[in-house]
Tab-separated table of C-alpha atoms and ligand atoms in Angstrom:
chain	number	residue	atom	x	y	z
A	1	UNK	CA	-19.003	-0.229	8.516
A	2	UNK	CA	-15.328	0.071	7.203
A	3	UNK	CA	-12.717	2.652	7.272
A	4	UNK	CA	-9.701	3.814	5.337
A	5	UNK	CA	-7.512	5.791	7.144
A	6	UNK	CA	-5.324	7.920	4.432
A	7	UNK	CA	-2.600	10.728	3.962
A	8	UNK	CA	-1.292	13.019	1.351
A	9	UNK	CA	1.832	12.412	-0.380
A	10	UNK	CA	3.705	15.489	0.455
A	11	UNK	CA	3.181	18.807	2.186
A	12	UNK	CA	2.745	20.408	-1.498
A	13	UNK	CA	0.279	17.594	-2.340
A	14	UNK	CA	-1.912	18.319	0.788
A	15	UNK	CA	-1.587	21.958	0.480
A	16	UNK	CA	-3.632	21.749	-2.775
A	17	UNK	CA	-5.980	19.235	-1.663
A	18	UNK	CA	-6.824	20.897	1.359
A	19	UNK	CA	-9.483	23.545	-0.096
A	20	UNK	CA	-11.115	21.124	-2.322
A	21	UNK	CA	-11.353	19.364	1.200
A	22	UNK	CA	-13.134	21.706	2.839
A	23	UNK	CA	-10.430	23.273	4.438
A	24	UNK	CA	-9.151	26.372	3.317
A	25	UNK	CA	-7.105	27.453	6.307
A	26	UNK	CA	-5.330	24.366	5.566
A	27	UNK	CA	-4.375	25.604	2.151
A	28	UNK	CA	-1.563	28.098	2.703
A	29	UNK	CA	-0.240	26.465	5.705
A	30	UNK	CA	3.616	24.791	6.434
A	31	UNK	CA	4.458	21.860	7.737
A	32	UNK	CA	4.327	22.834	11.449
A	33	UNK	CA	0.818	23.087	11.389
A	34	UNK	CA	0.057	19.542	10.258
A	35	UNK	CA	2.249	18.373	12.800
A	36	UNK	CA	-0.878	20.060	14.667
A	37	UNK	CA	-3.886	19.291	13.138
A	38	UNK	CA	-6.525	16.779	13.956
A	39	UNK	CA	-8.085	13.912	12.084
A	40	UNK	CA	-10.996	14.023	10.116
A	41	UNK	CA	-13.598	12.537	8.719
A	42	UNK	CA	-13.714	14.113	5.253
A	43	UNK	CA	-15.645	11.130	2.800
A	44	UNK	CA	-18.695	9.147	3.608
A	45	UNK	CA	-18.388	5.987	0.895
A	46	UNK	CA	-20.647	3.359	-0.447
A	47	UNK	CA	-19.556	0.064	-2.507
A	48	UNK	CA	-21.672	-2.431	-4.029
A	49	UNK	CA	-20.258	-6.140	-4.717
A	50	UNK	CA	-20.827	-7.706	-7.969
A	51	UNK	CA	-22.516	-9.916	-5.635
A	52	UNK	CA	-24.592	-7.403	-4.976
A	53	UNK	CA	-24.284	-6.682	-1.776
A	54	UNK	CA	-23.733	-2.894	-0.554
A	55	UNK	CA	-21.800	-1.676	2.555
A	56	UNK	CA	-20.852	1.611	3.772
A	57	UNK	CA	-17.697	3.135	4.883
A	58	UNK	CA	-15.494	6.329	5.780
A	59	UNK	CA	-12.176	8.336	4.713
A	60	UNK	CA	-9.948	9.293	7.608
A	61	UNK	CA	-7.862	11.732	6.491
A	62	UNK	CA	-4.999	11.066	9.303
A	63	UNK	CA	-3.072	14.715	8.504
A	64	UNK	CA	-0.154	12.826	8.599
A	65	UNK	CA	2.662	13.934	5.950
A	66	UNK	CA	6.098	11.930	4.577
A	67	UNK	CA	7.946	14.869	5.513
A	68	UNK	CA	7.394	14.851	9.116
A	69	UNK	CA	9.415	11.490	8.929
A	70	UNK	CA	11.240	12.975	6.720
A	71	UNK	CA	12.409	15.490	9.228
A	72	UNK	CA	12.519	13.248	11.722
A	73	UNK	CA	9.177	14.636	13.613
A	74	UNK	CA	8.626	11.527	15.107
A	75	UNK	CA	6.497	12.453	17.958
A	76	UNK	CA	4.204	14.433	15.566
A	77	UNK	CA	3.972	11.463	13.055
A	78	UNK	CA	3.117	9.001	15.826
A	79	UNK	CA	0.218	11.206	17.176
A	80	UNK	CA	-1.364	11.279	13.663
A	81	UNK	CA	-1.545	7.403	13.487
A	82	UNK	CA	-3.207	6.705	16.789
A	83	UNK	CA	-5.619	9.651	16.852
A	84	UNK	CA	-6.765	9.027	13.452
A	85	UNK	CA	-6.975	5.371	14.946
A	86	UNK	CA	-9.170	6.551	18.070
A	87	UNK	CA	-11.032	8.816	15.814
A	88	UNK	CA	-12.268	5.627	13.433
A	89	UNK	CA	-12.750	3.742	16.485
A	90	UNK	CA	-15.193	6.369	18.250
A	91	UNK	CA	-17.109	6.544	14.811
A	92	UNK	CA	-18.096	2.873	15.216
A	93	UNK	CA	-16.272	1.770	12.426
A	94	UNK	CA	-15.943	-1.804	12.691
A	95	UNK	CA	-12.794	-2.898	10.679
A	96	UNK	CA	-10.755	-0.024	9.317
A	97	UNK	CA	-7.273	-0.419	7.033
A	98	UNK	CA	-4.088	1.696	7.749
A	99	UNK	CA	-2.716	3.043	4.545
A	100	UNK	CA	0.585	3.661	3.170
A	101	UNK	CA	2.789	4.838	6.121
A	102	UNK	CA	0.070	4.177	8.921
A	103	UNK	CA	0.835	0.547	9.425
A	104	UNK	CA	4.495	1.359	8.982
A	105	UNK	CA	4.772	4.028	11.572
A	106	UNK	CA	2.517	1.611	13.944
A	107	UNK	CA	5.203	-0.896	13.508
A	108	UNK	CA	8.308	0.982	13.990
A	109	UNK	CA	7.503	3.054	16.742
A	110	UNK	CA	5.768	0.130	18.653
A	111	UNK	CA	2.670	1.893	19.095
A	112	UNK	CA	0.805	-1.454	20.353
A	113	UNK	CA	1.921	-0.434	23.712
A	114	UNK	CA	-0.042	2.984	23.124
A	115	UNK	CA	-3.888	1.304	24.410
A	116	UNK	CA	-5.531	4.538	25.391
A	117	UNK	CA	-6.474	7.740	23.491
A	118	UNK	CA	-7.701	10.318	25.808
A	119	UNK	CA	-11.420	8.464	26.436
A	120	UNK	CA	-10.746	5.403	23.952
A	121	UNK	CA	-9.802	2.299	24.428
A	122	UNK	CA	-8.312	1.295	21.373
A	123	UNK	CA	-9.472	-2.203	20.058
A	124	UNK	CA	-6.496	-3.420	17.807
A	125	UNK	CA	-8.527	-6.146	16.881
A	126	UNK	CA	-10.571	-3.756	14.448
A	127	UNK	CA	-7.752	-2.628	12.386
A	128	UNK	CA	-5.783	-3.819	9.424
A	129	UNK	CA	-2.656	-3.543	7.140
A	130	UNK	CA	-4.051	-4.240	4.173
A	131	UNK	CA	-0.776	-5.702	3.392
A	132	UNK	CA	-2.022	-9.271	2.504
A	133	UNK	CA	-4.471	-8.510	-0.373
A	134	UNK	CA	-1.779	-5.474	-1.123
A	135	UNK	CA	0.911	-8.508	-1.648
A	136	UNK	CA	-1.781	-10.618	-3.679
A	137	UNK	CA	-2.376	-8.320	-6.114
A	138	UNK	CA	1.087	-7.276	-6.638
A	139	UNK	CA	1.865	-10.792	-7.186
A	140	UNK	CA	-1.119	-10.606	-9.841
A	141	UNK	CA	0.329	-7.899	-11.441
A	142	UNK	CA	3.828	-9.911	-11.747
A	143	UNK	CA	2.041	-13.087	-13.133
A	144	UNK	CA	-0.449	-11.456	-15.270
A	145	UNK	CA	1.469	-8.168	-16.507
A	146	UNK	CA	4.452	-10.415	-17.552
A	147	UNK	CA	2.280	-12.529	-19.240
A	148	UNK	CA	1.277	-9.006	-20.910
A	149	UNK	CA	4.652	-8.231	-22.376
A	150	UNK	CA	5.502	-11.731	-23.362
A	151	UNK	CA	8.233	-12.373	-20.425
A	152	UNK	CA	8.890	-15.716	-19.718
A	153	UNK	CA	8.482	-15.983	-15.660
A	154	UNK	CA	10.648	-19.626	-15.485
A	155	UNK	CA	13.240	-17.803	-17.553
A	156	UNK	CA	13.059	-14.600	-15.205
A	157	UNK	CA	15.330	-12.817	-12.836
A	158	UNK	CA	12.855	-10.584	-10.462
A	159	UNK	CA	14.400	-8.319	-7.881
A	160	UNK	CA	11.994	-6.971	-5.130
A	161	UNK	CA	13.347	-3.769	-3.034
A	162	UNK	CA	12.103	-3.631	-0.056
A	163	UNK	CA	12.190	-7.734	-0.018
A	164	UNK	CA	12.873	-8.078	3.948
A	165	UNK	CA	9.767	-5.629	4.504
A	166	UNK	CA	6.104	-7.134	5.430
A	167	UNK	CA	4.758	-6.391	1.539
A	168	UNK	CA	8.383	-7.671	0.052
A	169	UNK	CA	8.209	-10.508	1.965
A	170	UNK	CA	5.150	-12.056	1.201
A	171	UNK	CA	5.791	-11.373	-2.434
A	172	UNK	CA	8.592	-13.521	-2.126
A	173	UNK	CA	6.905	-16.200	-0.130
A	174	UNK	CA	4.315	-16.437	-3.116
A	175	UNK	CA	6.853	-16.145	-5.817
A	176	UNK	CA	8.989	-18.541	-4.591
A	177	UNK	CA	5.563	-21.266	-3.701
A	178	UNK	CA	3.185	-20.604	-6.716
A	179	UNK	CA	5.324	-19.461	-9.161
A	180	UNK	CA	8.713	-21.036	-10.967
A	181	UNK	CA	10.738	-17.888	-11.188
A	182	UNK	CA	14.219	-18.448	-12.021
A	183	UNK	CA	16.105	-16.102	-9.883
A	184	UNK	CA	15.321	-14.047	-6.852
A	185	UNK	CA	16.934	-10.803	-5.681
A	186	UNK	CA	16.643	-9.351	-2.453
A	187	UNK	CA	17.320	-6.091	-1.975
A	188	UNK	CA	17.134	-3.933	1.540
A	189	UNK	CA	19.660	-1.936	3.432
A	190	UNK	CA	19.625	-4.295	6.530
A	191	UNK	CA	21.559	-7.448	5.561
A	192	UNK	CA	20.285	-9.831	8.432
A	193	UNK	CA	16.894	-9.146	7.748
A	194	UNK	CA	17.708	-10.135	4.125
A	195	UNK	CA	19.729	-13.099	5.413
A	196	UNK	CA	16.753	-14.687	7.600
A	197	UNK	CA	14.565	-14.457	4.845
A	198	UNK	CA	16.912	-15.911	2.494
A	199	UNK	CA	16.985	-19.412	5.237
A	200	UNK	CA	13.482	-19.111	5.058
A	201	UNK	CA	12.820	-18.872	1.182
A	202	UNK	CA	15.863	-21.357	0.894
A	203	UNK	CA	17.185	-19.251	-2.289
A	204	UNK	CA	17.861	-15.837	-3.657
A	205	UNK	CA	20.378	-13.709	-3.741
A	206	UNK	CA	20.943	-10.795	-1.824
A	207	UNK	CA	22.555	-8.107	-3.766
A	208	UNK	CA	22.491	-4.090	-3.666
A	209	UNK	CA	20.366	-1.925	-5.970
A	210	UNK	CA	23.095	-1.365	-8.533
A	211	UNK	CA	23.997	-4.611	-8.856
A	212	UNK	CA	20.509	-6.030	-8.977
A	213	UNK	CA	18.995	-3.951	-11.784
A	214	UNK	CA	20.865	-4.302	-14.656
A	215	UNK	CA	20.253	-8.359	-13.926
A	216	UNK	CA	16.578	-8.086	-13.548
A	217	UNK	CA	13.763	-8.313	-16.444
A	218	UNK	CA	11.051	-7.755	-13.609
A	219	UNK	CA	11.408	-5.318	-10.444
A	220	UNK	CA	8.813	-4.852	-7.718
A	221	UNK	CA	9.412	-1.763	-5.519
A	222	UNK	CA	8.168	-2.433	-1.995
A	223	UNK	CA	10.361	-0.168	0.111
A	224	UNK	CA	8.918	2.017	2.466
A	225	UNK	CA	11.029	5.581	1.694
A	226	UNK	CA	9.354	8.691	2.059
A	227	UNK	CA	10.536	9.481	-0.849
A	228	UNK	CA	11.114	8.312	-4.486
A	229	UNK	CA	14.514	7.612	-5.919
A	230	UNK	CA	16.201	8.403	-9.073
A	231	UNK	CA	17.493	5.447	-11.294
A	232	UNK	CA	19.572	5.160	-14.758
A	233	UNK	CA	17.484	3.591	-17.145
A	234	UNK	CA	20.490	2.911	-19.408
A	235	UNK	CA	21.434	0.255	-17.256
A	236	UNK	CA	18.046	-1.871	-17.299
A	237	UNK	CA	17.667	-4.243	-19.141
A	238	UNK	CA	14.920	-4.503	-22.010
A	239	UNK	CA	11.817	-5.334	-21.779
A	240	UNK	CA	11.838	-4.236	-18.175
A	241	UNK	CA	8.762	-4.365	-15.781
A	242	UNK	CA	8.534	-2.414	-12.853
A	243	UNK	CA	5.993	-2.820	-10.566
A	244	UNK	CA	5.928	0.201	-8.167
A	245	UNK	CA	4.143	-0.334	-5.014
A	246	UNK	CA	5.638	2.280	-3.011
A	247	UNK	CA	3.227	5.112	-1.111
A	248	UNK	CA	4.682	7.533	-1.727
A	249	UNK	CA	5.995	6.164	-4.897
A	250	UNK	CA	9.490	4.793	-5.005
A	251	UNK	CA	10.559	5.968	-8.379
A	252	UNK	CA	10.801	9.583	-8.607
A	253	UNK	CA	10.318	9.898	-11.824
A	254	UNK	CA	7.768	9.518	-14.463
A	255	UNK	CA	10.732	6.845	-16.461
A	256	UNK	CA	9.532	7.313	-20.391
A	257	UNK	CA	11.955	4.818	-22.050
A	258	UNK	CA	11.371	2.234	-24.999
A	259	UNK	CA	11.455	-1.122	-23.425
A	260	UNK	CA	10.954	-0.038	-20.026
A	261	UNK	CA	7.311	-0.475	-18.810
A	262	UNK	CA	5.877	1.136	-15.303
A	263	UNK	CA	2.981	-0.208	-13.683
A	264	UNK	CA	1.724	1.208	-10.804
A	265	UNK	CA	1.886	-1.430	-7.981
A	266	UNK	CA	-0.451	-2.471	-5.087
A	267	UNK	CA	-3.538	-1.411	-7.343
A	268	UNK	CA	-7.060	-2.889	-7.650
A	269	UNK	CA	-9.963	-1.360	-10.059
A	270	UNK	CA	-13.144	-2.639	-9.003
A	271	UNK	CA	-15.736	-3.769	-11.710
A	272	UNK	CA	-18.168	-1.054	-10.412
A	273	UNK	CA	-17.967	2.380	-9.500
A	274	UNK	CA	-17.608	3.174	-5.993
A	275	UNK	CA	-19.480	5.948	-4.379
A	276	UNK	CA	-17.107	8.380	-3.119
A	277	UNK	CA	-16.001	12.205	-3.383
A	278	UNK	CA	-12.411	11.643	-2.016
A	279	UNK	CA	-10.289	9.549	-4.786
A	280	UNK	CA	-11.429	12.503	-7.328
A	281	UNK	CA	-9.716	14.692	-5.178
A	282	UNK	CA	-6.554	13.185	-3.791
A	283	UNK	CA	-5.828	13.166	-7.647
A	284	UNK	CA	-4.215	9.424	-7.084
A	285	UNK	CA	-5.745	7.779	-9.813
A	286	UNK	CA	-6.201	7.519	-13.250
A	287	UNK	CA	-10.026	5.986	-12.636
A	288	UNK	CA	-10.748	7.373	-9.580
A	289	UNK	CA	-14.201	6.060	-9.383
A	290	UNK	CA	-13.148	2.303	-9.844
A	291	UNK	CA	-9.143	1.905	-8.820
A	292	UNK	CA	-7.942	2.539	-5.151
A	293	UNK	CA	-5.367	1.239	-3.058
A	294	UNK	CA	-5.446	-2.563	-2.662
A	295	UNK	CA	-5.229	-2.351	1.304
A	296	UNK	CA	-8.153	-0.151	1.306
A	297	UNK	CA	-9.787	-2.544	-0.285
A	298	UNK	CA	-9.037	-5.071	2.121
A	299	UNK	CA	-11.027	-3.597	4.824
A	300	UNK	CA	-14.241	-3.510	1.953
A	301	UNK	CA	-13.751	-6.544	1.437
A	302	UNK	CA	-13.779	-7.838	5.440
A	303	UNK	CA	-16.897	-5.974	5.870
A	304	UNK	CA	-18.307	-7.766	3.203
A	305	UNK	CA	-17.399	-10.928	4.400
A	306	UNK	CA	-18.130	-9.238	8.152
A	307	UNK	CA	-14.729	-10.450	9.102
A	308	UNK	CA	-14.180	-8.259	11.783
A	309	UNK	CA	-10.373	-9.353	12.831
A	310	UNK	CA	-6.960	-8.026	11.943
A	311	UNK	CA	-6.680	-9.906	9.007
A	312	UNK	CA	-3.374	-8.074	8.310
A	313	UNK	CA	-1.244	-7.992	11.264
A	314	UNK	CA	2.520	-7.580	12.934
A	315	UNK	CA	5.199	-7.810	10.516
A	316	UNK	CA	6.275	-10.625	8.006
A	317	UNK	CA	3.350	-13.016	8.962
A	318	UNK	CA	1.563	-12.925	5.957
A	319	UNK	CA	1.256	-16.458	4.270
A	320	UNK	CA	0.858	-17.719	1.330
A	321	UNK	CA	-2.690	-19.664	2.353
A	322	UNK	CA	-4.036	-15.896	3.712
A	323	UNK	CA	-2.749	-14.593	0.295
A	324	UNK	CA	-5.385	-17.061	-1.530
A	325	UNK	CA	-7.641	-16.387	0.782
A	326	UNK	CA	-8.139	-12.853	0.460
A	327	UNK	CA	-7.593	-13.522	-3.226
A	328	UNK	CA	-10.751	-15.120	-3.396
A	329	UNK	CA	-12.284	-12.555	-1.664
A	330	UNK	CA	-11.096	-9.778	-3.826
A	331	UNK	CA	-12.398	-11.546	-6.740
A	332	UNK	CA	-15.516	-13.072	-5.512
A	333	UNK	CA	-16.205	-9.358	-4.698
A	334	UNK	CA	-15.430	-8.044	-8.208
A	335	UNK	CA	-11.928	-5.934	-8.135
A	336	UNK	CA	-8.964	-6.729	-10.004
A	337	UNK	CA	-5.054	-6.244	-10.279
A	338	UNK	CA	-4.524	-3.035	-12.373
A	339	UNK	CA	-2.483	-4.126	-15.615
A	340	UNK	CA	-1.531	-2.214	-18.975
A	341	UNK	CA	-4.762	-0.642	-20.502
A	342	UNK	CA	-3.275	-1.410	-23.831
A	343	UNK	CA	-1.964	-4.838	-24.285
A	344	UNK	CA	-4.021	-8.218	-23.818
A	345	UNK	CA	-3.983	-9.846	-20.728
B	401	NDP	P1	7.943	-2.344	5.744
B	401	NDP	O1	8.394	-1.218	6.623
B	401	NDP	O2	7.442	-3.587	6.377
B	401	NDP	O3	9.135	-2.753	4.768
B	401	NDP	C1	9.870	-1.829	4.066
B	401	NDP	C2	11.022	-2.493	3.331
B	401	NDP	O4	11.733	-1.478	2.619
B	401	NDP	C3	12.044	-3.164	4.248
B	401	NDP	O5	12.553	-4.305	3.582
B	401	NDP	C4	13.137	-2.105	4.374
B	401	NDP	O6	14.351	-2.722	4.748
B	401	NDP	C5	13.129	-1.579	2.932
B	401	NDP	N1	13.715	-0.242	2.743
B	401	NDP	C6	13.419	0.898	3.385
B	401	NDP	N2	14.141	1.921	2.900
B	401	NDP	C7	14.919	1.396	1.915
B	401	NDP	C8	15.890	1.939	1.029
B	401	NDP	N3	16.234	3.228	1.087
B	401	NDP	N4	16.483	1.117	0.115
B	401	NDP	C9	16.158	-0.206	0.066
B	401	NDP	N5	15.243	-0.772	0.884
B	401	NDP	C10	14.632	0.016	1.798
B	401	NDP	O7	6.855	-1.698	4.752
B	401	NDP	P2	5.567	-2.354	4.061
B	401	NDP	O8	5.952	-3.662	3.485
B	401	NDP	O9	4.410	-2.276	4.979
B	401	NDP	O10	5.270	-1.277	2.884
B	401	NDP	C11	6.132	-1.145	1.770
B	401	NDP	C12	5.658	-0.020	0.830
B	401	NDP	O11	4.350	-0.310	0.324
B	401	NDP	C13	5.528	1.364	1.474
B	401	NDP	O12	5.940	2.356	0.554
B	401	NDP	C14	4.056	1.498	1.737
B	401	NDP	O13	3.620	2.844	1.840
B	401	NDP	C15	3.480	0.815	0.508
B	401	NDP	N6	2.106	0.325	0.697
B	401	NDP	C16	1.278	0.280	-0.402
B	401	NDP	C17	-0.012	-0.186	-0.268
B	401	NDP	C18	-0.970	-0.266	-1.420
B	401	NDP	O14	-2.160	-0.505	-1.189
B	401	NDP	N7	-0.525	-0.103	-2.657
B	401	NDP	C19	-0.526	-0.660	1.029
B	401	NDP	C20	0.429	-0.614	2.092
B	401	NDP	C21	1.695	-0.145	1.915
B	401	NDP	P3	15.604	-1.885	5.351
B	401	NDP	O15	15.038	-0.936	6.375
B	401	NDP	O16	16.505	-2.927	5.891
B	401	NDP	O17	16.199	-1.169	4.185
C-alpha cells in the first residue's frame, strides 16, 4: 500500500476545506490550533495502471500549514512532519511520499536524528521525496511545452529559481546532460550553494532574480517560499514560459499577459481516473480525478513496481540515470507531464 502525506496551502485554504473534510470544528479555527492538531487519515485511494494493474493507497492530511513557517513556529511545523510520518507508518503503509513542504522541513530541521515517535520506530527506508519523478516531469514540461509554443531550446536562455535546491538541481543536471540549452541561470539567495553547483554543471551563470528575467525566454520556479512572489511582467521577455513548480505556488499571481504563458509545474495527469474523494476537495486541480502532484505519484508508482526503498532521498542526489528511470516508470504506468490544453504537443 502507498501513502501521500499532504497539507493545505494556507490557514484560509484549510479553513474551508476542513468541513468538506469531515471536520467542522476545524472550520472556524486560527492558526494556533493547527499548530495542535493531529494527523489524519482522511482519503482511502485506488489507481489502476494502464497496465492494468490496481493498488491501493491513503491521504495523510499532515495539518501542517505554510504559515507556521511562516511565523517561525518551528517546533509546531516539525511535529506535523514526523507524526504524520509515524501515523503512515503504524497504518502499514509500505512506501509513502512527503509532499510539498514535508520533505523540506525533514531536511532543514534534520529530523533523521528524530527515530522514535511515542511507540514507533520510524523506518526511513519507507518514505520518499518524490522529488526525482517531480524533476522528470518538470523537465518534460520544459522540453515538450517549449516545443508547444515554438521556442527554440538550443537558442534558449532558461533561468531556474530555486536552482541550488534538490528539485532545481536536478533540473539542471538534466538540462545541462539531455538537452542543448544555450544558457543557464541560477538563481538562489545562497551564493555558495549556487557556486558548487555551477563547478559541478561546469556552466551557468549565477545572477539575481531581476537580472535573470528579463534575459530568460523559459523560467522554472523551484524555490521553496511559503509564499508566492509578485513579478513585473513588463520586463519579460515575449514568448515567455514559466513553469511554476512551487507548493505553495511561487508566483502570487494569476499573470494574464499576451506572450506570457503559465504552466503549472511538477504536474502529472494520469490516463485514467483515479479513485479518490480528496483532490475534489483540496480544490488543487483543474482535473482532479486524473492530475495530482508528480511526487505523489512517485510513491504509486513504487508500489506498482513494489519498490519499497527511498527512491527519493537527502538533498541534491538525484541523477540524471534515476531521472530516466522513474521516467519510464511514470510512463510505463500511464501518467503524463501536464502541458497547454490548447496547443499541439
Ligand atoms: P529545497 O529546499 O531543496 O530547495 C529550495 C530552493 O529554493 C533552494 O535553492 C533555495 O536556495 C531556494 N530559495 C528559497 N527561498 C528563495 C527565495 N526567496 N528566492 C530565491 N530562491 C529561494 O526544496 P525542493 O527542491 O524540495 O522543493 C522546491 C519547491 O518544489 C517547493 O516549493 C516544494 O514545495 C515544491 N515541490 C513540488 C512538488 C510537486 O509534486 N509539484 C513535489 C515536491 C516539492 P536559498 O535558500 O539559497 O535561497
Amino acid at each position: 500500500m502507498f501513502g501521500l502525506i499532504g497539507h493545505l496551502n494556507s490557514l484560509e485554504h484549510a479553513q474551508s476545506v476542513a468541513k468538506e473534510l469531515g471536520y467542522p470544528e476545524y472550520a472556524d479555527q486560527g492558526l494556533d490550533f493547527w499548530c495542535s492538531a493531529p494527523p489524519q487519515i482522511v482519503d482511502d485511494i485506488k489507481v489502476t495502471s494502464v497496465t492494468g494493474q490496481q493498488i491501493e493507497g491513503k491521504y495523510v492530511e499532515s495539518c501542517f500549514l505554510p504559515e507556521m513557517l511562516a511565523t517561525r513556529r518551528i517546533k509546531a511545523a516539525t511535529r506535523k512532519i514526523i507524526n504524520a510520518m509515524a501515523h503512515a507508518q503504524k497504518h502499514g503503509i509500505d512506501i509513502t511520499a512527503l509532499g510539498g513542504f514535508s520533505s523540506i522541513i525533514f531536511e532543514n530541521f534534520n529530523l533523521q536524528q528524530i527515530k522514535q515517535v511515542r511507540n514507533v520506530q520510524l523506518k526511513f527506508e519507507q518514505f520518499t521525496t518524490g522529488n526525482t519523478h517531480t524533476a522528470y516531469i518538470i523537465c518534460q514540461q520544459v522540453e515538450q511545452a517549449a516545443r508547444q509554443l515554438g521556442i527554440d531550446l538550443n537558442r534558449a536562455t532558461v533561468a531556474v529559481c530555486g536552482a541550488s535546491g534538490d528539485i532545481g538541481s536536478a533540473v539542471c543536471r538534466w538540462l545541462n546532460a539531455r538537452t542543448d540549452v544555450a544558457d543557464l541561470l541560477l538563481i538562489a539567495r545562497n551564493q555558495e550553494r549556487l557556486q558548487t553547483l555551477q563547478a559541478e554543471l561546469g556552466r551557468g551563470k549565477i545572477l539575481d532574480l531581476e537580472t535573470a528575467l528579463p534575459q530568460a525566454d523559459i523560467v522554472v520556479w523551484v524555490a521553496s517560499m511559503p509564499k508566492g512572489i509578485e513579478i513585473d511582467t513588463q520586463m519579460l521577455k515575449q514568448p515567455c514560459l514559466m513553469i511554476d513548480g512551487g507548493y505553495p505556488k511561487n508566483l502570487a499571481t494569476k499573470i494574464q499577459h499576451p506572450g506570457v504563458y503559465i504552466l503549472n509545474g511538477g504536474i502529472v495527469e494520469h490516463s485514467l481516473d483515479i479513485d479518490w474523494k480528496i483532490m475534489k476537495i483540496v480544490n488543487f486541480m483543474d482535473v482532479p480525478a486524473r492530475q495530482l502532484f508528480a511526487c505523489f505519484a512517485e510513491s504509486m508508482l513504487l508500489e506498482f513496481e513494489k519498490v519499497y526503498t527511498n527512491f527519493s532521498w537527502g538533498r541534491n542526489q538525484i541523477t540524471v540515470t534515476k531521472m530516466d528511470q522513474i521516467g519510464q516508470m511514470s510512463r510505463k504506468h500511464g501518467f503524463r507531464p501536464l502541458l497547454f490544453e490548447n496547443l499541439p504537443v
